[in-house]
mmCIF file of C-alpha atoms and ligand atoms in Angstrom:
data_model
loop_
_atom_site.group_PDB
_atom_site.id
_atom_site.type_symbol
_atom_site.label_atom_id
_atom_site.label_comp_id
_atom_site.label_asym_id
_atom_site.label_seq_id
_atom_site.Cartn_x
_atom_site.Cartn_y
_atom_site.Cartn_z
ATOM 1 C CA MET A 1248 36.689 -33.386 5.264
ATOM 2 C CA ILE A 1249 34.774 -32.987 2.038
ATOM 3 C CA PRO A 1250 36.530 -34.914 -0.712
ATOM 4 C CA LYS A 1251 37.597 -32.894 -3.701
ATOM 5 C CA LEU A 1252 35.874 -34.477 -6.677
ATOM 6 C CA PRO A 1253 38.038 -34.840 -9.738
ATOM 7 C CA SER A 1254 36.682 -32.597 -12.447
ATOM 8 C CA ALA A 1255 35.974 -35.637 -14.658
ATOM 9 C CA THR A 1256 33.624 -36.973 -11.962
ATOM 10 C CA VAL A 1257 31.888 -33.636 -11.704
ATOM 11 C CA ALA A 1258 31.483 -33.609 -15.474
ATOM 12 C CA ILE A 1259 29.922 -37.073 -15.361
ATOM 13 C CA MET A 1260 27.571 -36.080 -12.540
ATOM 14 C CA TYR A 1261 26.167 -33.327 -14.681
ATOM 15 C CA ARG A 1262 26.135 -35.173 -17.986
ATOM 16 C CA PHE A 1263 23.215 -34.165 -20.207
ATOM 17 C CA GLN A 1264 22.050 -37.768 -20.580
ATOM 18 C CA GLU A 1265 21.487 -38.149 -16.863
ATOM 19 C CA ARG A 1266 19.045 -35.277 -16.710
ATOM 20 C CA ILE A 1267 15.380 -35.989 -17.271
ATOM 21 C CA TYR A 1268 12.803 -33.718 -18.872
ATOM 22 C CA ASN A 1269 11.025 -31.884 -16.088
ATOM 23 C CA PHE A 1270 7.635 -30.554 -17.193
ATOM 24 C CA GLY A 1271 6.802 -29.245 -13.713
ATOM 25 C CA ALA A 1272 5.357 -25.733 -13.506
ATOM 26 C CA GLY A 1273 8.021 -24.446 -11.150
ATOM 27 C CA PRO A 1274 10.581 -24.483 -9.811
ATOM 28 C CA ALA A 1275 11.177 -25.524 -13.384
ATOM 29 C CA MET A 1276 14.102 -27.034 -15.207
ATOM 30 C CA LEU A 1277 17.062 -24.811 -15.971
ATOM 31 C CA PRO A 1278 19.215 -25.079 -19.094
ATOM 32 C CA ASN A 1279 21.812 -27.854 -18.940
ATOM 33 C CA GLU A 1280 24.424 -25.387 -20.151
ATOM 34 C CA VAL A 1281 23.699 -23.118 -17.168
ATOM 35 C CA MET A 1282 23.837 -25.985 -14.711
ATOM 36 C CA GLU A 1283 27.172 -27.106 -16.096
ATOM 37 C CA ILE A 1284 28.726 -23.651 -15.739
ATOM 38 C CA ALA A 1285 27.324 -23.335 -12.222
ATOM 39 C CA ALA A 1286 28.712 -26.781 -11.332
ATOM 40 C CA ALA A 1287 32.125 -25.986 -12.765
ATOM 41 C CA GLU A 1288 32.287 -22.664 -10.880
ATOM 42 C CA PHE A 1289 30.676 -23.934 -7.707
ATOM 43 C CA LEU A 1290 33.704 -24.487 -5.463
ATOM 44 C CA ASN A 1291 36.015 -21.855 -6.824
ATOM 45 C CA TYR A 1292 34.373 -18.874 -8.488
ATOM 46 C CA LYS A 1293 36.711 -17.193 -10.961
ATOM 47 C CA GLY A 1294 39.827 -18.257 -9.067
ATOM 48 C CA SER A 1295 38.684 -16.637 -5.793
ATOM 49 C CA GLY A 1296 38.933 -19.914 -3.871
ATOM 50 C CA MET A 1297 35.315 -19.385 -2.770
ATOM 51 C CA SER A 1298 31.926 -20.327 -4.051
ATOM 52 C CA LEU A 1299 30.026 -17.259 -5.177
ATOM 53 C CA MET A 1300 27.581 -18.247 -2.442
ATOM 54 C CA GLU A 1301 30.290 -17.378 0.085
ATOM 55 C CA VAL A 1302 31.168 -13.993 -1.357
ATOM 56 C CA SER A 1303 29.982 -10.772 0.297
ATOM 57 C CA HIS A 1304 27.325 -8.872 -1.595
ATOM 58 C CA ARG A 1305 29.483 -5.768 -1.160
ATOM 59 C CA GLU A 1306 32.497 -7.276 -2.947
ATOM 60 C CA PRO A 1307 33.193 -6.396 -6.589
ATOM 61 C CA LEU A 1308 32.991 -10.115 -7.463
ATOM 62 C CA PHE A 1309 29.264 -10.106 -6.676
ATOM 63 C CA GLU A 1310 28.609 -6.494 -7.641
ATOM 64 C CA ASP A 1311 29.761 -7.402 -11.152
ATOM 65 C CA VAL A 1312 27.304 -10.307 -11.256
ATOM 66 C CA LEU A 1313 24.446 -8.065 -10.180
ATOM 67 C CA GLN A 1314 25.328 -5.362 -12.641
ATOM 68 C CA GLU A 1315 25.688 -7.884 -15.500
ATOM 69 C CA ALA A 1316 22.380 -9.533 -14.591
ATOM 70 C CA GLU A 1317 20.604 -6.191 -14.812
ATOM 71 C CA SER A 1318 22.268 -5.111 -18.029
ATOM 72 C CA LEU A 1319 21.591 -8.465 -19.723
ATOM 73 C CA LEU A 1320 17.937 -8.317 -18.684
ATOM 74 C CA ARG A 1321 17.743 -4.771 -20.042
ATOM 75 C CA LYS A 1322 19.280 -5.912 -23.318
ATOM 76 C CA LEU A 1323 17.044 -9.004 -23.668
ATOM 77 C CA LEU A 1324 13.838 -7.060 -23.052
ATOM 78 C CA ASN A 1325 15.008 -3.799 -24.556
ATOM 79 C CA ILE A 1326 14.243 -1.952 -21.322
ATOM 80 C CA GLY A 1327 14.635 1.784 -21.811
ATOM 81 C CA GLU A 1328 16.206 4.396 -19.548
ATOM 82 C CA GLY A 1329 12.789 5.437 -18.338
ATOM 83 C CA TYR A 1330 12.469 2.157 -16.411
ATOM 84 C CA SER A 1331 14.195 0.833 -13.302
ATOM 85 C CA VAL A 1332 14.994 -2.797 -12.585
ATOM 86 C CA ALA A 1333 15.311 -4.418 -9.167
ATOM 87 C CA PHE A 1334 15.790 -7.913 -7.797
ATOM 88 C CA PHE A 1335 13.762 -8.855 -4.736
ATOM 89 C CA SER A 1336 14.254 -11.642 -2.214
ATOM 90 C CA GLY A 1337 10.763 -13.018 -2.258
ATOM 91 C CA GLY A 1338 8.592 -14.491 -4.965
ATOM 92 C CA ALA A 1339 5.978 -12.904 -7.174
ATOM 93 C CA THR A 1340 3.525 -13.035 -4.266
ATOM 94 C CA LEU A 1341 5.561 -10.349 -2.513
ATOM 95 C CA HIS A 1342 4.419 -7.924 -5.216
ATOM 96 C CA PHE A 1343 0.748 -8.667 -4.560
ATOM 97 C CA SER A 1344 1.313 -6.793 -1.271
ATOM 98 C CA ALA A 1345 3.903 -4.335 -2.548
ATOM 99 C CA LEU A 1346 2.012 -3.065 -5.603
ATOM 100 C CA PRO A 1347 -0.951 -1.391 -3.895
ATOM 101 C CA LEU A 1348 1.292 -0.015 -1.160
ATOM 102 C CA ASN A 1349 3.657 1.523 -3.701
ATOM 103 C CA LEU A 1350 1.194 2.690 -6.333
ATOM 104 C CA LEU A 1351 -1.934 3.709 -4.400
ATOM 105 C CA LYS A 1352 -2.789 6.213 -1.724
ATOM 106 C CA GLU A 1353 -5.145 5.133 1.040
ATOM 107 C CA GLY A 1354 -8.720 5.025 -0.258
ATOM 108 C CA GLU A 1355 -7.713 4.481 -3.886
ATOM 109 C CA SER A 1356 -8.404 1.312 -5.856
ATOM 110 C CA PHE A 1357 -7.000 -0.759 -8.716
ATOM 111 C CA ASP A 1358 -8.672 -2.717 -11.511
ATOM 112 C CA VAL A 1359 -8.056 -6.411 -12.034
ATOM 113 C CA ALA A 1360 -8.911 -8.734 -14.913
ATOM 114 C CA HIS A 1361 -9.536 -12.024 -13.157
ATOM 115 C CA THR A 1362 -8.193 -14.889 -15.249
ATOM 116 C CA GLY A 1363 -7.083 -17.427 -12.662
ATOM 117 C CA ILE A 1364 -5.740 -18.165 -9.228
ATOM 118 C CA TRP A 1365 -2.921 -15.644 -9.425
ATOM 119 C CA THR A 1366 -5.210 -12.706 -10.122
ATOM 120 C CA LYS A 1367 -7.453 -13.907 -7.284
ATOM 121 C CA LYS A 1368 -4.493 -13.901 -4.915
ATOM 122 C CA ALA A 1369 -3.436 -10.418 -6.045
ATOM 123 C CA TRP A 1370 -6.979 -9.158 -5.619
ATOM 124 C CA GLU A 1371 -7.414 -10.700 -2.148
ATOM 125 C CA GLU A 1372 -4.104 -9.259 -1.003
ATOM 126 C CA GLY A 1373 -4.938 -5.868 -2.523
ATOM 127 C CA LEU A 1374 -8.158 -5.740 -0.526
ATOM 128 C CA LYS A 1375 -6.161 -5.659 2.708
ATOM 129 C CA PHE A 1376 -4.852 -2.219 1.755
ATOM 130 C CA ASN A 1377 -7.083 -0.720 -0.919
ATOM 131 C CA GLY A 1378 -10.177 -1.157 -3.070
ATOM 132 C CA VAL A 1379 -10.280 -3.595 -5.986
ATOM 133 C CA ASN A 1380 -12.513 -3.374 -9.076
ATOM 134 C CA VAL A 1381 -12.927 -6.673 -10.911
ATOM 135 C CA ILE A 1382 -13.404 -5.579 -14.515
ATOM 136 C CA TYR A 1383 -13.394 -9.038 -16.085
ATOM 137 C CA ASP A 1384 -14.088 -12.437 -14.550
ATOM 138 C CA ALA A 1385 -13.265 -15.708 -16.331
ATOM 139 C CA THR A 1386 -14.923 -17.826 -13.615
ATOM 140 C CA PRO A 1387 -18.060 -18.607 -15.688
ATOM 141 C CA ASN A 1388 -15.980 -20.142 -18.484
ATOM 142 C CA ASN A 1389 -13.829 -22.012 -15.981
ATOM 143 C CA PHE A 1390 -10.774 -19.911 -16.837
ATOM 144 C CA THR A 1391 -10.477 -21.304 -20.335
ATOM 145 C CA GLU A 1392 -10.209 -17.851 -21.909
ATOM 146 C CA THR A 1393 -8.390 -14.536 -21.663
ATOM 147 C CA PRO A 1394 -10.120 -11.262 -22.554
ATOM 148 C CA VAL A 1395 -9.324 -8.654 -25.186
ATOM 149 C CA LEU A 1396 -9.105 -5.630 -22.901
ATOM 150 C CA THR A 1397 -9.527 -2.038 -24.012
ATOM 151 C CA GLU A 1398 -9.931 1.305 -22.267
ATOM 152 C CA ALA A 1399 -13.696 0.767 -22.404
ATOM 153 C CA ASP A 1400 -13.379 -2.173 -19.983
ATOM 154 C CA LEU A 1401 -11.773 -0.113 -17.227
ATOM 155 C CA SER A 1402 -13.824 0.792 -14.163
ATOM 156 C CA GLY A 1403 -12.955 4.468 -14.375
ATOM 157 C CA LYS A 1404 -11.999 4.401 -10.683
ATOM 158 C CA GLY A 1405 -8.927 2.162 -10.714
ATOM 159 C CA LYS A 1406 -5.507 3.806 -10.641
ATOM 160 C CA TYR A 1407 -3.866 0.886 -12.429
ATOM 161 C CA LEU A 1408 -4.897 -2.361 -14.131
ATOM 162 C CA HIS A 1409 -3.471 -5.647 -12.845
ATOM 163 C CA ILE A 1410 -3.297 -8.640 -15.198
ATOM 164 C CA THR A 1411 -1.626 -12.059 -15.184
ATOM 165 C CA SER A 1412 -0.307 -12.400 -18.707
ATOM 166 C CA ASN A 1413 0.080 -16.183 -18.567
ATOM 167 C CA ASN A 1414 -2.110 -18.261 -16.284
ATOM 168 C CA THR A 1415 0.240 -20.997 -15.128
ATOM 169 C CA ILE A 1416 -2.440 -23.166 -13.575
ATOM 170 C CA TYR A 1417 -5.235 -23.045 -16.176
ATOM 171 C CA GLY A 1418 -2.915 -22.866 -19.183
ATOM 172 C CA SER A 1419 -4.319 -19.705 -20.715
ATOM 173 C CA GLN A 1420 -2.416 -16.666 -21.963
ATOM 174 C CA TYR A 1421 -3.152 -13.295 -23.520
ATOM 175 C CA PRO A 1422 -2.243 -13.869 -27.180
ATOM 176 C CA LYS A 1423 -1.854 -10.106 -27.514
ATOM 177 C CA LEU A 1424 -1.085 -8.061 -24.446
ATOM 178 C CA PRO A 1425 -3.459 -5.159 -23.780
ATOM 179 C CA LYS A 1426 -2.485 -1.605 -24.650
ATOM 180 C CA ILE A 1427 -3.909 0.736 -22.038
ATOM 181 C CA GLN A 1428 -2.968 4.413 -22.095
ATOM 182 C CA SER A 1429 -5.085 6.071 -19.412
ATOM 183 C CA ILE A 1430 -3.715 4.179 -16.379
ATOM 184 C CA PRO A 1431 -0.570 2.089 -15.847
ATOM 185 C CA LEU A 1432 -0.785 -1.556 -16.868
ATOM 186 C CA VAL A 1433 0.730 -3.848 -14.235
ATOM 187 C CA ALA A 1434 1.549 -7.355 -15.435
ATOM 188 C CA ASP A 1435 2.411 -10.478 -13.508
ATOM 189 C CA MET A 1436 4.620 -12.216 -16.083
ATOM 190 C CA THR A 1437 5.947 -14.866 -13.725
ATOM 191 C CA SER A 1438 5.344 -17.777 -16.058
ATOM 192 C CA GLU A 1439 6.218 -16.137 -19.346
ATOM 193 C CA LEU A 1440 8.758 -13.317 -19.005
ATOM 194 C CA LEU A 1441 11.506 -13.712 -21.651
ATOM 195 C CA SER A 1442 9.478 -16.264 -23.634
ATOM 196 C CA ARG A 1443 8.135 -13.813 -26.231
ATOM 197 C CA LYS A 1444 8.783 -10.291 -27.351
ATOM 198 C CA ILE A 1445 7.027 -7.581 -25.363
ATOM 199 C CA GLU A 1446 6.977 -3.796 -25.531
ATOM 200 C CA VAL A 1447 8.096 -2.765 -22.067
ATOM 201 C CA ALA A 1448 6.890 0.759 -22.852
ATOM 202 C CA ASP A 1449 3.287 -0.530 -22.794
ATOM 203 C CA PHE A 1450 3.575 -1.309 -19.078
ATOM 204 C CA GLY A 1451 3.788 0.654 -15.871
ATOM 205 C CA VAL A 1452 5.103 -2.363 -13.965
ATOM 206 C CA ILE A 1453 6.189 -5.858 -14.938
ATOM 207 C CA PHE A 1454 7.076 -8.364 -12.267
ATOM 208 C CA ALA A 1455 7.969 -12.042 -12.261
ATOM 209 C CA GLY A 1456 8.959 -14.753 -9.826
ATOM 210 C CA ALA A 1457 12.164 -16.304 -11.118
ATOM 211 C CA GLN A 1458 11.393 -20.009 -10.950
ATOM 212 C CA LYS A 1459 10.130 -20.508 -14.504
ATOM 213 C CA ASN A 1460 12.245 -18.662 -17.073
ATOM 214 C CA ILE A 1461 14.799 -16.886 -14.908
ATOM 215 C CA GLY A 1462 16.365 -18.989 -12.165
ATOM 216 C CA PRO A 1463 15.826 -20.364 -8.658
ATOM 217 C CA SER A 1464 12.636 -19.764 -6.688
ATOM 218 C CA GLY A 1465 12.467 -17.119 -3.978
ATOM 219 C CA LEU A 1466 13.801 -14.398 -6.265
ATOM 220 C CA SER A 1467 11.670 -11.961 -8.222
ATOM 221 C CA VAL A 1468 12.341 -9.288 -10.772
ATOM 222 C CA LEU A 1469 10.655 -5.884 -10.958
ATOM 223 C CA ILE A 1470 10.627 -3.540 -13.942
ATOM 224 C CA ILE A 1471 8.952 -0.238 -13.149
ATOM 225 C CA ARG A 1472 8.421 3.022 -15.035
ATOM 226 C CA ASN A 1473 10.372 5.692 -13.207
ATOM 227 C CA ASP A 1474 7.487 8.120 -12.747
ATOM 228 C CA LEU A 1475 5.634 5.480 -10.687
ATOM 229 C CA ILE A 1476 8.345 5.131 -8.046
ATOM 230 C CA GLY A 1477 7.440 6.589 -4.670
ATOM 231 C CA ILE A 1478 4.043 7.988 -5.716
ATOM 232 C CA SER A 1479 1.915 6.636 -2.865
ATOM 233 C CA GLY A 1480 3.674 8.549 -0.112
ATOM 234 C CA ARG A 1481 2.726 5.738 2.282
ATOM 235 C CA LYS A 1482 4.683 4.078 5.059
ATOM 236 C CA ILE A 1483 5.744 0.813 3.466
ATOM 237 C CA PRO A 1484 7.650 -2.099 5.067
ATOM 238 C CA VAL A 1485 11.175 -1.473 3.891
ATOM 239 C CA LEU A 1486 11.691 -4.625 1.843
ATOM 240 C CA LEU A 1487 8.450 -3.963 -0.033
ATOM 241 C CA ASP A 1488 9.319 -0.358 -0.738
ATOM 242 C CA TYR A 1489 10.169 -0.057 -4.425
ATOM 243 C CA SER A 1490 11.864 3.310 -4.018
ATOM 244 C CA VAL A 1491 14.209 1.956 -1.313
ATOM 245 C CA MET A 1492 15.067 -1.161 -3.328
ATOM 246 C CA ILE A 1493 15.719 0.841 -6.487
ATOM 247 C CA LYS A 1494 17.668 3.625 -4.793
ATOM 248 C CA ASN A 1495 19.914 0.976 -3.247
ATOM 249 C CA LYS A 1496 20.281 -0.961 -6.521
ATOM 250 C CA SER A 1497 18.829 -4.162 -4.990
ATOM 251 C CA LEU A 1498 21.454 -3.958 -2.226
ATOM 252 C CA TYR A 1499 19.507 -2.420 0.656
ATOM 253 C CA ASN A 1500 20.070 -5.671 2.537
ATOM 254 C CA THR A 1501 21.756 -8.947 1.600
ATOM 255 C CA PRO A 1502 20.145 -10.034 -1.642
ATOM 256 C CA ALA A 1503 19.721 -13.624 -2.876
ATOM 257 C CA THR A 1504 23.254 -13.572 -4.282
ATOM 258 C CA TYR A 1505 23.460 -17.097 -5.629
ATOM 259 C CA SER A 1506 20.009 -16.927 -7.220
ATOM 260 C CA ILE A 1507 20.960 -13.674 -8.938
ATOM 261 C CA TYR A 1508 24.132 -15.375 -10.207
ATOM 262 C CA ILE A 1509 22.084 -18.245 -11.701
ATOM 263 C CA ALA A 1510 19.700 -15.688 -13.248
ATOM 264 C CA LYS A 1511 22.701 -13.974 -14.813
ATOM 265 C CA LEU A 1512 23.846 -17.290 -16.303
ATOM 266 C CA VAL A 1513 20.330 -17.878 -17.686
ATOM 267 C CA PHE A 1514 20.295 -14.397 -19.245
ATOM 268 C CA GLU A 1515 23.713 -15.059 -20.805
ATOM 269 C CA TRP A 1516 22.482 -18.376 -22.174
ATOM 270 C CA LEU A 1517 19.431 -16.738 -23.717
ATOM 271 C CA ASP A 1518 21.480 -13.894 -25.133
ATOM 272 C CA LYS A 1519 23.926 -16.344 -26.772
ATOM 273 C CA LEU A 1520 21.008 -18.274 -28.264
ATOM 274 C CA GLY A 1521 19.922 -15.118 -30.065
ATOM 275 C CA GLY A 1522 17.667 -13.454 -27.507
ATOM 276 C CA VAL A 1523 13.950 -13.353 -26.953
ATOM 277 C CA SER A 1524 12.771 -13.404 -30.580
ATOM 278 C CA LYS A 1525 14.795 -16.564 -31.301
ATOM 279 C CA MET A 1526 13.396 -18.122 -28.150
ATOM 280 C CA GLU A 1527 9.870 -17.084 -29.109
ATOM 281 C CA ALA A 1528 10.178 -18.979 -32.399
ATOM 282 C CA VAL A 1529 11.310 -22.141 -30.580
ATOM 283 C CA ASN A 1530 8.540 -21.750 -28.025
ATOM 284 C CA GLU A 1531 5.956 -21.470 -30.793
ATOM 285 C CA GLU A 1532 7.284 -24.596 -32.455
ATOM 286 C CA LYS A 1533 7.163 -26.557 -29.192
ATOM 287 C CA ALA A 1534 3.634 -25.425 -28.343
ATOM 288 C CA LYS A 1535 2.342 -26.105 -31.871
ATOM 289 C CA LEU A 1536 3.765 -29.605 -31.861
ATOM 290 C CA LEU A 1537 2.023 -30.455 -28.612
ATOM 291 C CA TYR A 1538 -1.334 -28.732 -29.250
ATOM 292 C CA ASP A 1539 -1.572 -30.098 -32.805
ATOM 293 C CA PHE A 1540 -1.030 -33.585 -31.497
ATOM 294 C CA VAL A 1541 -3.567 -33.180 -28.641
ATOM 295 C CA ASP A 1542 -6.157 -31.790 -31.078
ATOM 296 C CA SER A 1543 -5.642 -34.685 -33.468
ATOM 297 C CA SER A 1544 -5.910 -37.358 -30.793
ATOM 298 C CA SER A 1545 -8.986 -39.194 -29.602
ATOM 299 C CA LEU A 1546 -7.614 -39.781 -26.078
ATOM 300 C CA TYR A 1547 -6.350 -36.324 -25.076
ATOM 301 C CA VAL A 1548 -8.244 -33.053 -25.015
ATOM 302 C CA CYS A 1549 -7.228 -29.472 -24.231
ATOM 303 C CA PRO A 1550 -9.941 -27.565 -22.328
ATOM 304 C CA VAL A 1551 -8.548 -24.101 -23.104
ATOM 305 C CA GLN A 1552 -10.043 -22.114 -25.994
ATOM 306 C CA LYS A 1553 -7.723 -22.131 -28.983
ATOM 307 C CA LYS A 1554 -7.223 -18.374 -29.097
ATOM 308 C CA SER A 1555 -6.112 -18.227 -25.453
ATOM 309 C CA ARG A 1556 -3.873 -21.268 -25.208
ATOM 310 C CA SER A 1557 -0.658 -20.792 -23.289
ATOM 311 C CA LYS A 1558 2.639 -21.377 -25.045
ATOM 312 C CA MET A 1559 4.217 -22.065 -21.658
ATOM 313 C CA ASN A 1560 1.787 -24.323 -19.795
ATOM 314 C CA VAL A 1561 -0.077 -26.827 -21.945
ATOM 315 C CA VAL A 1562 -3.028 -28.221 -20.002
ATOM 316 C CA PHE A 1563 -4.706 -31.412 -21.227
ATOM 317 C CA LEU A 1564 -7.089 -34.060 -19.974
ATOM 318 C CA LEU A 1565 -7.487 -37.750 -20.706
ATOM 319 C CA LYS A 1566 -10.937 -38.620 -22.035
ATOM 320 C CA ASP A 1567 -10.644 -41.917 -20.164
ATOM 321 C CA LYS A 1568 -10.031 -40.864 -16.553
ATOM 322 C CA LYS A 1569 -9.220 -44.426 -15.506
ATOM 323 C CA LEU A 1570 -5.942 -44.158 -17.391
ATOM 324 C CA GLU A 1571 -4.687 -41.115 -15.501
ATOM 325 C CA THR A 1572 -2.504 -42.865 -12.910
ATOM 326 C CA LYS A 1573 -1.060 -45.218 -15.519
ATOM 327 C CA PHE A 1574 -0.252 -42.257 -17.783
ATOM 328 C CA LEU A 1575 1.698 -40.472 -15.057
ATOM 329 C CA ASP A 1576 3.514 -43.623 -13.925
ATOM 330 C CA GLU A 1577 4.606 -44.520 -17.421
ATOM 331 C CA ALA A 1578 5.626 -40.967 -18.198
ATOM 332 C CA GLU A 1579 7.883 -40.956 -15.123
ATOM 333 C CA LYS A 1580 9.422 -44.280 -16.178
ATOM 334 C CA ASN A 1581 10.235 -42.646 -19.511
ATOM 335 C CA GLY A 1582 12.035 -39.709 -17.898
ATOM 336 C CA LEU A 1583 9.088 -37.324 -18.392
ATOM 337 C CA HIS A 1584 8.590 -35.743 -14.989
ATOM 338 C CA GLY A 1585 6.086 -33.361 -13.426
ATOM 339 C CA LEU A 1586 3.168 -33.786 -15.837
ATOM 340 C CA GLY A 1587 0.425 -33.821 -13.197
ATOM 341 C CA GLY A 1588 -1.989 -30.875 -13.378
ATOM 342 C CA HIS A 1589 -2.264 -28.354 -10.544
ATOM 343 C CA ARG A 1590 -3.965 -29.823 -7.489
ATOM 344 C CA LEU A 1591 -6.927 -27.450 -7.918
ATOM 345 C CA VAL A 1592 -7.476 -28.285 -11.587
ATOM 346 C CA GLY A 1593 -6.447 -31.929 -12.038
ATOM 347 C CA GLY A 1594 -5.656 -33.458 -15.421
ATOM 348 C CA PHE A 1595 -2.210 -32.843 -16.854
ATOM 349 C CA ARG A 1596 0.038 -29.932 -17.593
ATOM 350 C CA ALA A 1597 3.225 -29.831 -19.600
ATOM 351 C CA SER A 1598 5.174 -26.722 -18.698
ATOM 352 C CA ILE A 1599 7.398 -25.983 -21.640
ATOM 353 C CA TYR A 1600 9.291 -22.913 -20.532
ATOM 354 C CA ASN A 1601 12.396 -21.582 -22.296
ATOM 355 C CA SER A 1602 14.662 -24.269 -20.828
ATOM 356 C CA MET A 1603 12.593 -27.164 -22.154
ATOM 357 C CA PRO A 1604 14.288 -28.134 -25.399
ATOM 358 C CA LEU A 1605 12.316 -29.094 -28.497
ATOM 359 C CA SER A 1606 13.651 -32.640 -28.013
ATOM 360 C CA GLY A 1607 11.756 -32.809 -24.687
ATOM 361 C CA VAL A 1608 8.452 -31.962 -26.345
ATOM 362 C CA GLN A 1609 9.185 -34.386 -29.195
ATOM 363 C CA LYS A 1610 9.825 -37.126 -26.654
ATOM 364 C CA LEU A 1611 6.609 -36.268 -24.814
ATOM 365 C CA VAL A 1612 4.543 -36.369 -28.000
ATOM 366 C CA SER A 1613 6.033 -39.762 -29.017
ATOM 367 C CA PHE A 1614 5.282 -41.093 -25.554
ATOM 368 C CA MET A 1615 1.696 -39.787 -25.671
ATOM 369 C CA LYS A 1616 1.186 -41.315 -29.131
ATOM 370 C CA GLU A 1617 2.459 -44.668 -27.989
ATOM 371 C CA PHE A 1618 0.367 -44.559 -24.830
ATOM 372 C CA GLU A 1619 -2.719 -43.785 -26.891
ATOM 373 C CA SER A 1620 -2.027 -46.612 -29.322
ATOM 374 C CA LYS A 1621 -1.946 -49.066 -26.389
ATOM 375 C CA ALA A 1622 -4.950 -47.582 -24.558
HETATM 376 C C1 LIG B 2060 1.574 -16.300 -12.658
HETATM 377 C C2 LIG B 2060 2.096 -16.500 -11.272
HETATM 378 N N1 LIG B 2060 2.049 -15.471 -10.405
HETATM 379 C C3 LIG B 2060 2.505 -15.593 -9.155
HETATM 380 C C4 LIG B 2060 3.049 -16.778 -8.706
HETATM 381 C C5 LIG B 2060 3.552 -16.867 -7.302
HETATM 382 O O1 LIG B 2060 4.935 -16.905 -7.326
HETATM 383 P P1 LIG B 2060 5.779 -17.124 -6.000
HETATM 384 O O2 LIG B 2060 5.502 -18.518 -5.540
HETATM 385 O O3 LIG B 2060 7.186 -16.924 -6.475
HETATM 386 O O4 LIG B 2060 5.361 -16.117 -5.013
HETATM 387 C C6 LIG B 2060 3.127 -17.877 -9.573
HETATM 388 C C7 LIG B 2060 3.706 -19.136 -9.117
HETATM 389 O O5 LIG B 2060 3.788 -20.118 -9.809
HETATM 390 C C8 LIG B 2060 2.623 -17.724 -10.893
HETATM 391 O O6 LIG B 2060 2.667 -18.739 -11.759
#
């Protein structure tokens, strides 16, 4: 029999002080406030005697969660009536397959601005179904830059333009998102959605895996302009078919109910904090603190060009490579977790998504200063 923990014990288990700062790129840390609500509601959701995890997706208890999650997301991003929202069981990668199948007829192609591994993956997947036109390639500058894209950069053949707005692995980001009128702009915003204000009306499709700024991994969010739904006329595997998922309000099959519930709590948390513009100001402060310190130091260096630096994933290197293992070990001992760079890039990366408080970045900077003074 599972012992019933007294609520005081549960409270202690989830005490703020016992949680470390997780700078990992994802699954990333979630707000303490969200985790505490989830813990408190875990065994008995709203007096039902069940965990929400055990509730049918067809019951009002869950339907309310789903509906609130969508309406909060609409409010936070100011998503207009002309757009549909759906939650998918499957990460952002699912959309690399779904996008061409939903938006292109056989024989058509899409444009891609290649700024890192995630555009490469989208392009490779797209090639299985359609043509791909690479209209920009950041390979020669080792992905340290994002382009300023205009209509003139388009291939003229592509039916939409695919971009990754924030390059999680290389730590680059479009400082200003492109405005393209002639074809729909499709943006993978996995590692930045809800971190800064965007004009949804500038996009045909926005999609994001949840595990950075939204909630648990394995869930993704789709925002699509209504006139783009069902335009390919192709036979599409049902769970990749945007029109089926939207028509059924994300309930064609059993959705990732608990993940959607956590996403709803995250949206509520963000809304209570003052929404995306408030969060954007905090994110700018955090990123400035870290980049200013790195730029002023003689041990650390950021390889990304200043104009394209990500406010979500701060990539840096140690000038003295011999100190790398020591840096990571000592960071861990100080409760600063997940600072290793992506396995393909090396170096270090501090992911400072919405849930990373300013105090986490302050602690990281103090640690880095102290480490440098002893190096
Ligand atoms: C920008 C970007 N796109 C796509 C993905 C893939 O997401 P998933 O693992 O949820 O499929 C990631 C994962 O980190 C990402 O950062």
